[in-house]
Tab-separated table of C-alpha atoms in Angstrom:
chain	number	residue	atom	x	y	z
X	1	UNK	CA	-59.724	50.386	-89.593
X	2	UNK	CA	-57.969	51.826	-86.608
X	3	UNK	CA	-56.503	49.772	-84.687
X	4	UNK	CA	-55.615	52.369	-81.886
X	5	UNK	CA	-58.356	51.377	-78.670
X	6	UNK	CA	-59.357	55.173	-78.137
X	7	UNK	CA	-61.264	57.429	-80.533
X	8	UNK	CA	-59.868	61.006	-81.700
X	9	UNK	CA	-62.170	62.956	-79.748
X	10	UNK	CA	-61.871	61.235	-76.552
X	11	UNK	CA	-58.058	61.513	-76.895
X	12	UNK	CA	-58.686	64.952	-77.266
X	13	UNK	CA	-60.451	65.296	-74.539
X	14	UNK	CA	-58.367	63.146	-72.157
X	15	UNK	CA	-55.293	65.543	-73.096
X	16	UNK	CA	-57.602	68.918	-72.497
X	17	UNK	CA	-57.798	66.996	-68.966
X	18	UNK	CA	-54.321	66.139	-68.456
X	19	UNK	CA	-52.896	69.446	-69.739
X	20	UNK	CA	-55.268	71.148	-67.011
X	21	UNK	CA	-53.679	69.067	-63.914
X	22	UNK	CA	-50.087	69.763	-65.154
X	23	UNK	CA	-50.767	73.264	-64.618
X	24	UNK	CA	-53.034	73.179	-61.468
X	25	UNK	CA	-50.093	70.782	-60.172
X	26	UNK	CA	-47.497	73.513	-60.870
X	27	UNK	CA	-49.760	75.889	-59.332
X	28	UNK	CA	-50.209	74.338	-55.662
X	29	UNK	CA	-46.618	72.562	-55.937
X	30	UNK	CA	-44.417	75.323	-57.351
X	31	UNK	CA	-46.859	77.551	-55.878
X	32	UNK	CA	-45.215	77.077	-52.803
X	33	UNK	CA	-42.299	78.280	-53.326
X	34	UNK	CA	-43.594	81.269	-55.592
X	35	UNK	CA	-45.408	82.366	-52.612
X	36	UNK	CA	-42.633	81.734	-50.096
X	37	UNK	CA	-40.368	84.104	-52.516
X	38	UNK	CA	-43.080	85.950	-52.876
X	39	UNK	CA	-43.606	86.480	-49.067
X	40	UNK	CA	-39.952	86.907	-47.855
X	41	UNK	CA	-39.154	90.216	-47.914
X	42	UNK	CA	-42.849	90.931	-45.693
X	43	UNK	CA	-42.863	88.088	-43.353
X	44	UNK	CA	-38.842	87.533	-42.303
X	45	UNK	CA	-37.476	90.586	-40.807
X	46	UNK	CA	-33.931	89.454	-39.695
X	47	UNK	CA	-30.939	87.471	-41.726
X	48	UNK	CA	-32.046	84.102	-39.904
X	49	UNK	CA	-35.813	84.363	-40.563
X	50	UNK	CA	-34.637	84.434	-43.910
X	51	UNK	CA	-32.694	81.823	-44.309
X	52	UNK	CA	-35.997	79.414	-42.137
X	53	UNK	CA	-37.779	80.601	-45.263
X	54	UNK	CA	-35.591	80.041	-48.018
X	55	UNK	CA	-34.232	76.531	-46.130
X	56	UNK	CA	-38.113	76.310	-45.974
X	57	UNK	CA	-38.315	75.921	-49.949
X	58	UNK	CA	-35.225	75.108	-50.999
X	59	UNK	CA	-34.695	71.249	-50.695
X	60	UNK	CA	-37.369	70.631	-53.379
X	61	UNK	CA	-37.895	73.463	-55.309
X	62	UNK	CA	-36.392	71.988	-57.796
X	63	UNK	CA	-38.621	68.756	-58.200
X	64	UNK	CA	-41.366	70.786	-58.038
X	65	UNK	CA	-40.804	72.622	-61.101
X	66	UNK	CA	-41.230	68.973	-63.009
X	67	UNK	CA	-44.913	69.850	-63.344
X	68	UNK	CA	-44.061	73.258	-65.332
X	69	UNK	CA	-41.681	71.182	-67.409
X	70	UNK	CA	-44.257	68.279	-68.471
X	71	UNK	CA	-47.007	71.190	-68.822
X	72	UNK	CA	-44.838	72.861	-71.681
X	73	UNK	CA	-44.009	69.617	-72.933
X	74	UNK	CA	-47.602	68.720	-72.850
X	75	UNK	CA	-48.328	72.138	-74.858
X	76	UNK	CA	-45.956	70.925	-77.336
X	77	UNK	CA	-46.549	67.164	-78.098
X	78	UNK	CA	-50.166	67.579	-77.672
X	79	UNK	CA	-50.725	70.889	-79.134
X	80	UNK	CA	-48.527	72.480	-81.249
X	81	UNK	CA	-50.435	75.155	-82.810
X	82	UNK	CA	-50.501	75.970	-79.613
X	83	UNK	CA	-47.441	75.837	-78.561
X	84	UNK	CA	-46.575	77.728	-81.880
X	85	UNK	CA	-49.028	80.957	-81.051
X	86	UNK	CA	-48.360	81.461	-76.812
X	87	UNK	CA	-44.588	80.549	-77.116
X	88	UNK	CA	-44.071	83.071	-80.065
X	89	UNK	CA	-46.624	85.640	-79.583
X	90	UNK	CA	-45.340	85.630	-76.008
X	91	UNK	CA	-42.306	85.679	-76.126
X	92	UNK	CA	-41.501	88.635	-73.812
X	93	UNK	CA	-43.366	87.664	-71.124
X	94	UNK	CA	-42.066	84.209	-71.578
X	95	UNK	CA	-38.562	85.271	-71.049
X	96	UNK	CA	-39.566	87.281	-68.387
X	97	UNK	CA	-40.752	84.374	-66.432
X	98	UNK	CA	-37.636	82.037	-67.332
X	99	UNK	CA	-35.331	84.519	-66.174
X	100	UNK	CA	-37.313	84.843	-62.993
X	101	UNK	CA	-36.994	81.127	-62.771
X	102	UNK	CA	-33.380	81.407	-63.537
X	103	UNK	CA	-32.283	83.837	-60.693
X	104	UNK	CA	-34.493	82.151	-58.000
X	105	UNK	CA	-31.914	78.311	-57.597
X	106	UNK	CA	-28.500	81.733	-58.069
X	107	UNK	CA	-29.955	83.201	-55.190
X	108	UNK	CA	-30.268	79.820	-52.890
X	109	UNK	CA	-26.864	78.936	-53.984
X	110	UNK	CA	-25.051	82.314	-54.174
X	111	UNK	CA	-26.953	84.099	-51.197
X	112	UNK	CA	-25.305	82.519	-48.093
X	113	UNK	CA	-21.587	82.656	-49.779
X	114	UNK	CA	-20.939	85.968	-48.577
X	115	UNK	CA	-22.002	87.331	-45.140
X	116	UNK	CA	-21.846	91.153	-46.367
X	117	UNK	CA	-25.609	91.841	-45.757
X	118	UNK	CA	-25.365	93.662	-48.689
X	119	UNK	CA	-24.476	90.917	-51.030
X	120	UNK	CA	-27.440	88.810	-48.891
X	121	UNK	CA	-30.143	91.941	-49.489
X	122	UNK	CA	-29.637	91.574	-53.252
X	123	UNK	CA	-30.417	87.433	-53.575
X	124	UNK	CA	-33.351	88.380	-51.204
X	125	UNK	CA	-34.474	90.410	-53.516
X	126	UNK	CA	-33.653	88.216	-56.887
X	127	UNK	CA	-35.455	85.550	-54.572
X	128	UNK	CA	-38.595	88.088	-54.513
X	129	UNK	CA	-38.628	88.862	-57.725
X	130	UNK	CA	-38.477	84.986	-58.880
X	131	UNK	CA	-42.038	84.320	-56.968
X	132	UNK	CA	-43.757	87.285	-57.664
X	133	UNK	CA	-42.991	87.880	-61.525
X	134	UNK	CA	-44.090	84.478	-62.915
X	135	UNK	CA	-47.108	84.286	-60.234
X	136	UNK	CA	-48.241	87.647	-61.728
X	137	UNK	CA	-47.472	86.771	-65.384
X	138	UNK	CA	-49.101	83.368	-65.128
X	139	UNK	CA	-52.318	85.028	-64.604
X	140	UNK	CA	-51.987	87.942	-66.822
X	141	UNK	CA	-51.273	85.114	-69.864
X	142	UNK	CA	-54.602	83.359	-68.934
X	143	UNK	CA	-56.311	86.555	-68.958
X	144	UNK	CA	-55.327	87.360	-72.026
X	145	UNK	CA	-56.661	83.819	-73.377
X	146	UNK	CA	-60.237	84.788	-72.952
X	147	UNK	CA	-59.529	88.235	-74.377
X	148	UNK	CA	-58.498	86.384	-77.090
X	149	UNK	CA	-54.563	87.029	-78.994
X	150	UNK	CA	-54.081	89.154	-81.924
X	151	UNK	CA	-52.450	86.285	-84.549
X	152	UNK	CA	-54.386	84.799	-87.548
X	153	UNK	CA	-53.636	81.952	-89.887
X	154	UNK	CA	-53.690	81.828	-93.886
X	155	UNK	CA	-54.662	79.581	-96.183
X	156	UNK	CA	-51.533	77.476	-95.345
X	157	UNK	CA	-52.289	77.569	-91.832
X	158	UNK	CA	-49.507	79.957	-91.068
X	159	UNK	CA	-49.387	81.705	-88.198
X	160	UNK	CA	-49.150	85.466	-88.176
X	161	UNK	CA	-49.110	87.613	-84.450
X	162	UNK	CA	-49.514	90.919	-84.640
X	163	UNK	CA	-49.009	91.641	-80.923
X	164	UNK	CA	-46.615	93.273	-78.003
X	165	UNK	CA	-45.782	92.793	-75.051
X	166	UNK	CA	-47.464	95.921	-73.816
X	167	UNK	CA	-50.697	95.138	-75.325
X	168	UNK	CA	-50.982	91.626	-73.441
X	169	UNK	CA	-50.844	94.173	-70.002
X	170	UNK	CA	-54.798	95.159	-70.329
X	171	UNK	CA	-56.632	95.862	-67.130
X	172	UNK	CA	-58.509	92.740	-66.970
X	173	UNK	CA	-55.705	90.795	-67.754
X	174	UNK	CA	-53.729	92.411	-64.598
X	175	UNK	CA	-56.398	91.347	-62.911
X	176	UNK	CA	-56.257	87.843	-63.731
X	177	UNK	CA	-53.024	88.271	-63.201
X	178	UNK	CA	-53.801	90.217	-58.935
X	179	UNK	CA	-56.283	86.657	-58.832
X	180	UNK	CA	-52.610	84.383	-59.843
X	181	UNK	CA	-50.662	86.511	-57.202
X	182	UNK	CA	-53.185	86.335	-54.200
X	183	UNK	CA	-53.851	82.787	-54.520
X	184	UNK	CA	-50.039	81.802	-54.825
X	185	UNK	CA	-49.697	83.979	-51.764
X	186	UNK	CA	-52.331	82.370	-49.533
X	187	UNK	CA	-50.439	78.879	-50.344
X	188	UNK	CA	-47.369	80.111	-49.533
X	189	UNK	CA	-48.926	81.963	-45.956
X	190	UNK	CA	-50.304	78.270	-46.072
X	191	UNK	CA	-47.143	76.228	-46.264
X	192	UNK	CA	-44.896	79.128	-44.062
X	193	UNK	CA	-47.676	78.803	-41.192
X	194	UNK	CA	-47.597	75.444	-41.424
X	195	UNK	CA	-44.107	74.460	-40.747
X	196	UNK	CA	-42.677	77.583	-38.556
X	197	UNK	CA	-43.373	79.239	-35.532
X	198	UNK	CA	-43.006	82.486	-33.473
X	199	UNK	CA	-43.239	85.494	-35.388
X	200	UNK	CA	-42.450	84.459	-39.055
X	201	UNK	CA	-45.576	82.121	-38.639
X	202	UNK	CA	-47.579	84.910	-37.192
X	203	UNK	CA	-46.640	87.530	-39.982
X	204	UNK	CA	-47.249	84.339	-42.684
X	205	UNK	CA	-50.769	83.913	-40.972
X	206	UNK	CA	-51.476	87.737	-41.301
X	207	UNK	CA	-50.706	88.291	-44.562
X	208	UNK	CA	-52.083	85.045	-46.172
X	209	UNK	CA	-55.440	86.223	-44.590
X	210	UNK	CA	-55.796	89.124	-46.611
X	211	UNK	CA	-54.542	87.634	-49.286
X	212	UNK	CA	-57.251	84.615	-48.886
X	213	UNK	CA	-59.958	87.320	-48.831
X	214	UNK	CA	-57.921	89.479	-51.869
X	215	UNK	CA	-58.558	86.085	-53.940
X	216	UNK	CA	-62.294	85.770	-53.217
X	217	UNK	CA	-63.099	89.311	-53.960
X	218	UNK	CA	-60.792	89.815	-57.183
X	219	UNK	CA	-61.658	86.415	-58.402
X	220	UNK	CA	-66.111	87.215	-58.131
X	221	UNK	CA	-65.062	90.472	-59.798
X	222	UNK	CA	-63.296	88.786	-62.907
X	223	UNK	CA	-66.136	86.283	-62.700
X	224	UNK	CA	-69.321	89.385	-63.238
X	225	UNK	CA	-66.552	90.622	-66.189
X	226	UNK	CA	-66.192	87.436	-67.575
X	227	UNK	CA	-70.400	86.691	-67.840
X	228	UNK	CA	-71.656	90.424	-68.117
X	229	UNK	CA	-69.272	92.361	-69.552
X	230	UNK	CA	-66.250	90.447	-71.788
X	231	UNK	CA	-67.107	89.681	-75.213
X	232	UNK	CA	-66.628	85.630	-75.605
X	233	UNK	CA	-66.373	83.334	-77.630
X	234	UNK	CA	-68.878	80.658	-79.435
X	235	UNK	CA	-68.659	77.847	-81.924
X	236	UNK	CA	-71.641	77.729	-84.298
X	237	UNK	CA	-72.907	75.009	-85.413
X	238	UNK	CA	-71.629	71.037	-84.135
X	239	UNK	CA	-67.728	70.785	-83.969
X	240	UNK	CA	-65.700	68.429	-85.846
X	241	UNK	CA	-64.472	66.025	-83.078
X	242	UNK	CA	-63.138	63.265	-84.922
X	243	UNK	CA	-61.583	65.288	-87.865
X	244	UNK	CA	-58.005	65.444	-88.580
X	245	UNK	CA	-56.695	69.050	-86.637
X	246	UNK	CA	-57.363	71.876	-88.898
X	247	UNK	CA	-58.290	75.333	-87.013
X	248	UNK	CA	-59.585	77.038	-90.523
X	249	UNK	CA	-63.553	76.071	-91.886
X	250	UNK	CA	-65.392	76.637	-88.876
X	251	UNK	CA	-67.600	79.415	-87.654
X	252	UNK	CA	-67.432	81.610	-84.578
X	253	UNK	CA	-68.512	84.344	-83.057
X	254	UNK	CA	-67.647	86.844	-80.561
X	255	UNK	CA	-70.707	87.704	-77.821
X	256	UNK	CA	-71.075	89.273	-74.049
X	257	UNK	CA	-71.582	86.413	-72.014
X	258	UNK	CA	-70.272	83.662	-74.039
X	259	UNK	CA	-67.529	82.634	-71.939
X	260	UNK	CA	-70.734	81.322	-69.407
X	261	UNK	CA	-72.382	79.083	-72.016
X	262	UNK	CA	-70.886	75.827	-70.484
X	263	UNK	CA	-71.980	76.477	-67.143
X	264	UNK	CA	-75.908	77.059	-68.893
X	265	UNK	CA	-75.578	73.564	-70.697
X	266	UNK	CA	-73.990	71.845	-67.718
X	267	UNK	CA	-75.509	73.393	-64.412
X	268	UNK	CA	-73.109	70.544	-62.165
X	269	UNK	CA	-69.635	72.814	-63.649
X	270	UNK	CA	-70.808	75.782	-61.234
X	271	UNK	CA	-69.380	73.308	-59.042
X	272	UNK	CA	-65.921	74.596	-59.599
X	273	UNK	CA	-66.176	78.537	-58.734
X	274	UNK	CA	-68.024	77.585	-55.580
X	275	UNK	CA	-65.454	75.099	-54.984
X	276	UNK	CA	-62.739	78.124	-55.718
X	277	UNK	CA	-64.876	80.445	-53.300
X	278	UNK	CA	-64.834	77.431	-50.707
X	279	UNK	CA	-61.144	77.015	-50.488
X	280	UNK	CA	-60.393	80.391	-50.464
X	281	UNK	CA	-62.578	80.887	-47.313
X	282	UNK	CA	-61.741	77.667	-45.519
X	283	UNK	CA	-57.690	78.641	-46.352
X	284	UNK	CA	-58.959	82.296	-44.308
X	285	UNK	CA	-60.490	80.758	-41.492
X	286	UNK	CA	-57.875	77.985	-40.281
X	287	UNK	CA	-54.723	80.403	-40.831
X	288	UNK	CA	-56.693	82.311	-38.235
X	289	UNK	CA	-57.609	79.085	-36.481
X	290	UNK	CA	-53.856	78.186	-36.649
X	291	UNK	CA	-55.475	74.697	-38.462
X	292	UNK	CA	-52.314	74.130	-40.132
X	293	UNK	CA	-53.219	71.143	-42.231
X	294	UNK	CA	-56.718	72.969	-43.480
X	295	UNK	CA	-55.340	76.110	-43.986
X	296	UNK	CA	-53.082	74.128	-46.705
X	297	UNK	CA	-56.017	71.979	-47.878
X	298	UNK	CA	-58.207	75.006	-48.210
X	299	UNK	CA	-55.523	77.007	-50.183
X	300	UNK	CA	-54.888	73.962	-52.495
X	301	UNK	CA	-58.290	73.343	-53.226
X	302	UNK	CA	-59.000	77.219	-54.317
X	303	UNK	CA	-55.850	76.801	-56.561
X	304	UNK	CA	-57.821	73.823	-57.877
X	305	UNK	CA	-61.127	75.870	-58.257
X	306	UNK	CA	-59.886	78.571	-60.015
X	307	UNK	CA	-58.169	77.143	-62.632
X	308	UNK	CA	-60.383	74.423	-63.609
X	309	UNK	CA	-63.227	77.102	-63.735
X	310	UNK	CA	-60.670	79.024	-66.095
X	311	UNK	CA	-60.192	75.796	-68.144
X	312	UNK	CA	-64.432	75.167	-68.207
X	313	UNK	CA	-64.951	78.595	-69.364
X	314	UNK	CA	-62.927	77.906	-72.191
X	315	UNK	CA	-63.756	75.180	-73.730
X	316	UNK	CA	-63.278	74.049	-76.331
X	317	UNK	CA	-61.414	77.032	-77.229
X	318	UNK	CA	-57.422	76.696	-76.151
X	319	UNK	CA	-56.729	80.403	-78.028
X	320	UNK	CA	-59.234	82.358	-79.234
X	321	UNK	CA	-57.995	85.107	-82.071
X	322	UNK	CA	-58.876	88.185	-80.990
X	323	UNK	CA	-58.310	89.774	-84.866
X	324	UNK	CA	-59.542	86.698	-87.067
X	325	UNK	CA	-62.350	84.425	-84.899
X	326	UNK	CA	-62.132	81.907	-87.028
X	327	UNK	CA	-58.274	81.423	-86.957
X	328	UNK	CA	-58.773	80.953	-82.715
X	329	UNK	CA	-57.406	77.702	-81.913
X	330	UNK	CA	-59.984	74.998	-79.980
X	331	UNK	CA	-59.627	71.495	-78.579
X	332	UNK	CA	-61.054	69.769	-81.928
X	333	UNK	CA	-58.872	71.024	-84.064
X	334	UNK	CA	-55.209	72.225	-82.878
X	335	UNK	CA	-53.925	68.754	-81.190
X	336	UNK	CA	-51.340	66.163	-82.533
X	337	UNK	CA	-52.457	63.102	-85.136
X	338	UNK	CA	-54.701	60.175	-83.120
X	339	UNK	CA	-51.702	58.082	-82.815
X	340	UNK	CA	-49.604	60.567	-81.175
X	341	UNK	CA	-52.188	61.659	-78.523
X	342	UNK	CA	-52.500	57.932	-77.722
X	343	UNK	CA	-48.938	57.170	-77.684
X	344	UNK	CA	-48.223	60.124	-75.255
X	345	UNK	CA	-51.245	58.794	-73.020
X	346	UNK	CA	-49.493	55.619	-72.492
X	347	UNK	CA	-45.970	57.365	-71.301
X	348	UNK	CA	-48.175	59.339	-69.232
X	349	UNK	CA	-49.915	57.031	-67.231
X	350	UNK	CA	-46.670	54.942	-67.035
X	351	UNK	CA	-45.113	58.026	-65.376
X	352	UNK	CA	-47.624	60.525	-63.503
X	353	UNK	CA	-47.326	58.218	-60.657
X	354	UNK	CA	-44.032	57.924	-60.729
X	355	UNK	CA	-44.060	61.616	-60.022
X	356	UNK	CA	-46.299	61.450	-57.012
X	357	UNK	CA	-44.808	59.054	-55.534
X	358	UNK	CA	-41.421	60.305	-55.406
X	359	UNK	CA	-42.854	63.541	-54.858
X	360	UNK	CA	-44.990	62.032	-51.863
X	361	UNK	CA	-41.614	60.574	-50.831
X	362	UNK	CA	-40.018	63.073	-50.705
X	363	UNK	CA	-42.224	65.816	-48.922
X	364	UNK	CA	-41.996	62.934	-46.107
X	365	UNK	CA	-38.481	62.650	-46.253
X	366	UNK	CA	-38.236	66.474	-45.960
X	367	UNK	CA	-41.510	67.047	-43.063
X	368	UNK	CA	-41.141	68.788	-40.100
X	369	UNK	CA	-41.022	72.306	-38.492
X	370	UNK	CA	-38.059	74.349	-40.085
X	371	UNK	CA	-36.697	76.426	-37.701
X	372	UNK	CA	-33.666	78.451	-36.032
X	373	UNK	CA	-32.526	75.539	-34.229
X	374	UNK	CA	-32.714	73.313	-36.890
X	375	UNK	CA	-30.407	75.113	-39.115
X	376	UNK	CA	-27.964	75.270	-36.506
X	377	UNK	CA	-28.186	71.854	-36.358
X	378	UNK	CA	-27.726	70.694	-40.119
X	379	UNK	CA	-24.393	72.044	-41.484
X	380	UNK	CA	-25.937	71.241	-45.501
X	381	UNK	CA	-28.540	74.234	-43.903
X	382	UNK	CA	-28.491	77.326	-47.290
């Protein structure tokens, strides 16, 4: 008899959970700064706007990213069939991203080093370039999750991907990808409205309304593709919750309208893309409003919406195979043994709160308006 105190399936379910916060955390915490990057080039005009933007951002960048880190780690421990398929089969777009990642802490360093506006044009650009590349590719990844990725597995459970990079770039998965890049805009109009004034909030304010309303109306049109037009995908027959992970033996099948099955069974989910809708709208109306505090909330809690009714779609299914339906990887069967699940559980609720708190510390430690004056005042200013 077991003597671990939480069955397989709930385990499995419980880490489905967790792995979805990790990423919504990344998106409204390093979301920030992906949409201040993405911003900067529109909203500051003049070498000092610049640097309120990047000073903005830069004290805790850095700690922000910790979400990304324990979502991939997550993906690993937790998954790693997973892990095995996306981090292979995407390789590209996955160094793509990490190099956008890479050049975003060079250009805080490196920009302010040399006053040749020149040398300061280029990190503003790198800057750029790190926000809007992995907010665009972020999206464009999960739309390619319900398309479903070209890899299969053999009798051995091998994995074989028969992709490219260029066939992940479909137009529905750019889409998802315009939905990523207009909602990590609005929280970056969000946070730049919200601790700035004069003209850089103004311009943050404009531009974070359009993107507010960009995210309602891309995100209903992926929603009428995703129920009435996308092929899904459907489990037949009871799944084996309890069974030791083994994607091969079960049964699906590929159908228009699949993808909304969840939301039929459990009516209270379409919760979730109302609550996307809601934030989105709330985030439009207090940037105009100049409501600083709800033009954050509302922006946070679309980021929130969205993904969890990406997530709820899905389920069970973590990475449908677009070439072999039955290889496509699911909740019940690609995760880590029972003990490991549980194991990881316990370091996790030993040290998620250690990571809002000291996040919550430090976003205290670091509140306030950022603005000319205040750099000229603090000499450790980038």
């Amino acid at each position: 008899m077991s003597t671990i105190p939480l069955d397989y399936q709930t385990l499995r379910i419980l880490w489905w959970a967790l792995l979805g916060i990790l990423l919504i955390g990344f998106a409204v915490m390093g979301g920030r700064d992906l949409g201040v990057g993405t911003l900067l080039p529109f909203v500051a005009k003049t070498d000092e706007e610049r640097r309120v933007l990047i000073n903005l951002v830069g004290p805790t960048w850095e700690g922000n990213q910790v979400w990304l880190i324990l979502g991939g780690g997550a993906i690993f421990a937790a998954w790693p069939q997973l892990y095995a398929v996306s981090f292979s089969g995407f390789y590209i777009a996955m160094i793509a991203i990490l190099l956008a990642l890479i050049i975003r802490p060079v250009g805080f360093k490196f920009r302010g080093k040399v006053s040749d506006p020149r040398w300061r044009a280029t990190w503003d650009t790198a800057l750029f370039i790190g926000g809007f590349l992995p907010a665009l590719i972020f999206g464009v990844a999960v739309g390619n999750v319900f398309l479903g990725a070209p890899f299969q597995l053999d009798v051995t459970q091998r994995i074989t991907y028969s992709g490219n990079f260029f066939g992940l770039l479909t137009p529905f998965a750019l889409l998802c990808g315009l939905v990523s890049l207009s909602m990590i805009v609005t929280q970056g109009a969000a946070v730049i409205a919200g601790r700035t004034d004069g003209e850089i909030a103004e311009r943050a304010r404009k531009y974070g309304r359009w993107s507010a309303l960009a995210t309602i109306v891309l995100f209903v049109i992926g929603g009428l593709l995703v129920l009435y037009v996308l092929e899904g995908y459907r489990l037949i027959g009871p799944p084996r919750t309890i069974a030791p992970s083994n994607p091969l033996g079960k049964e699906v099948v590929r159908e228009v309208g699949a993808w909304g099955g969840n939301y039929g069974a459990m009516p209270w989910t379409m919760a979730l893309p109302i609550l996307a809708l809601f934030g989105s709208i709330v985030a439009w109306w207090a940037l105009g409003a100049r409501a600083r505090l709800v033009a954050l909330l509302g922006s946070s809690l679309a980021i929130f919406g969205i993904i969890a009714t990406a997530g709820l779609s899905l389920f069970p299914f973590l990475l449908p195979s677009s070439i072999d339906p039955q290889s496509s990887l699911t909740v019940w069967d690609a995760s880590s043994s029972q003990l490991t699940l549980f194991v990881m559980l316990c370091a996790a609720i030993v040290f998620l709160p250690i990571i809002i708190l000291y996040t919550s510390w430090v976003f205290r430690v670091m509140r306030g308006p950022v603005t000319t004056a205040s750099l000229n005042k603090n000499p450790n200013a980038y």
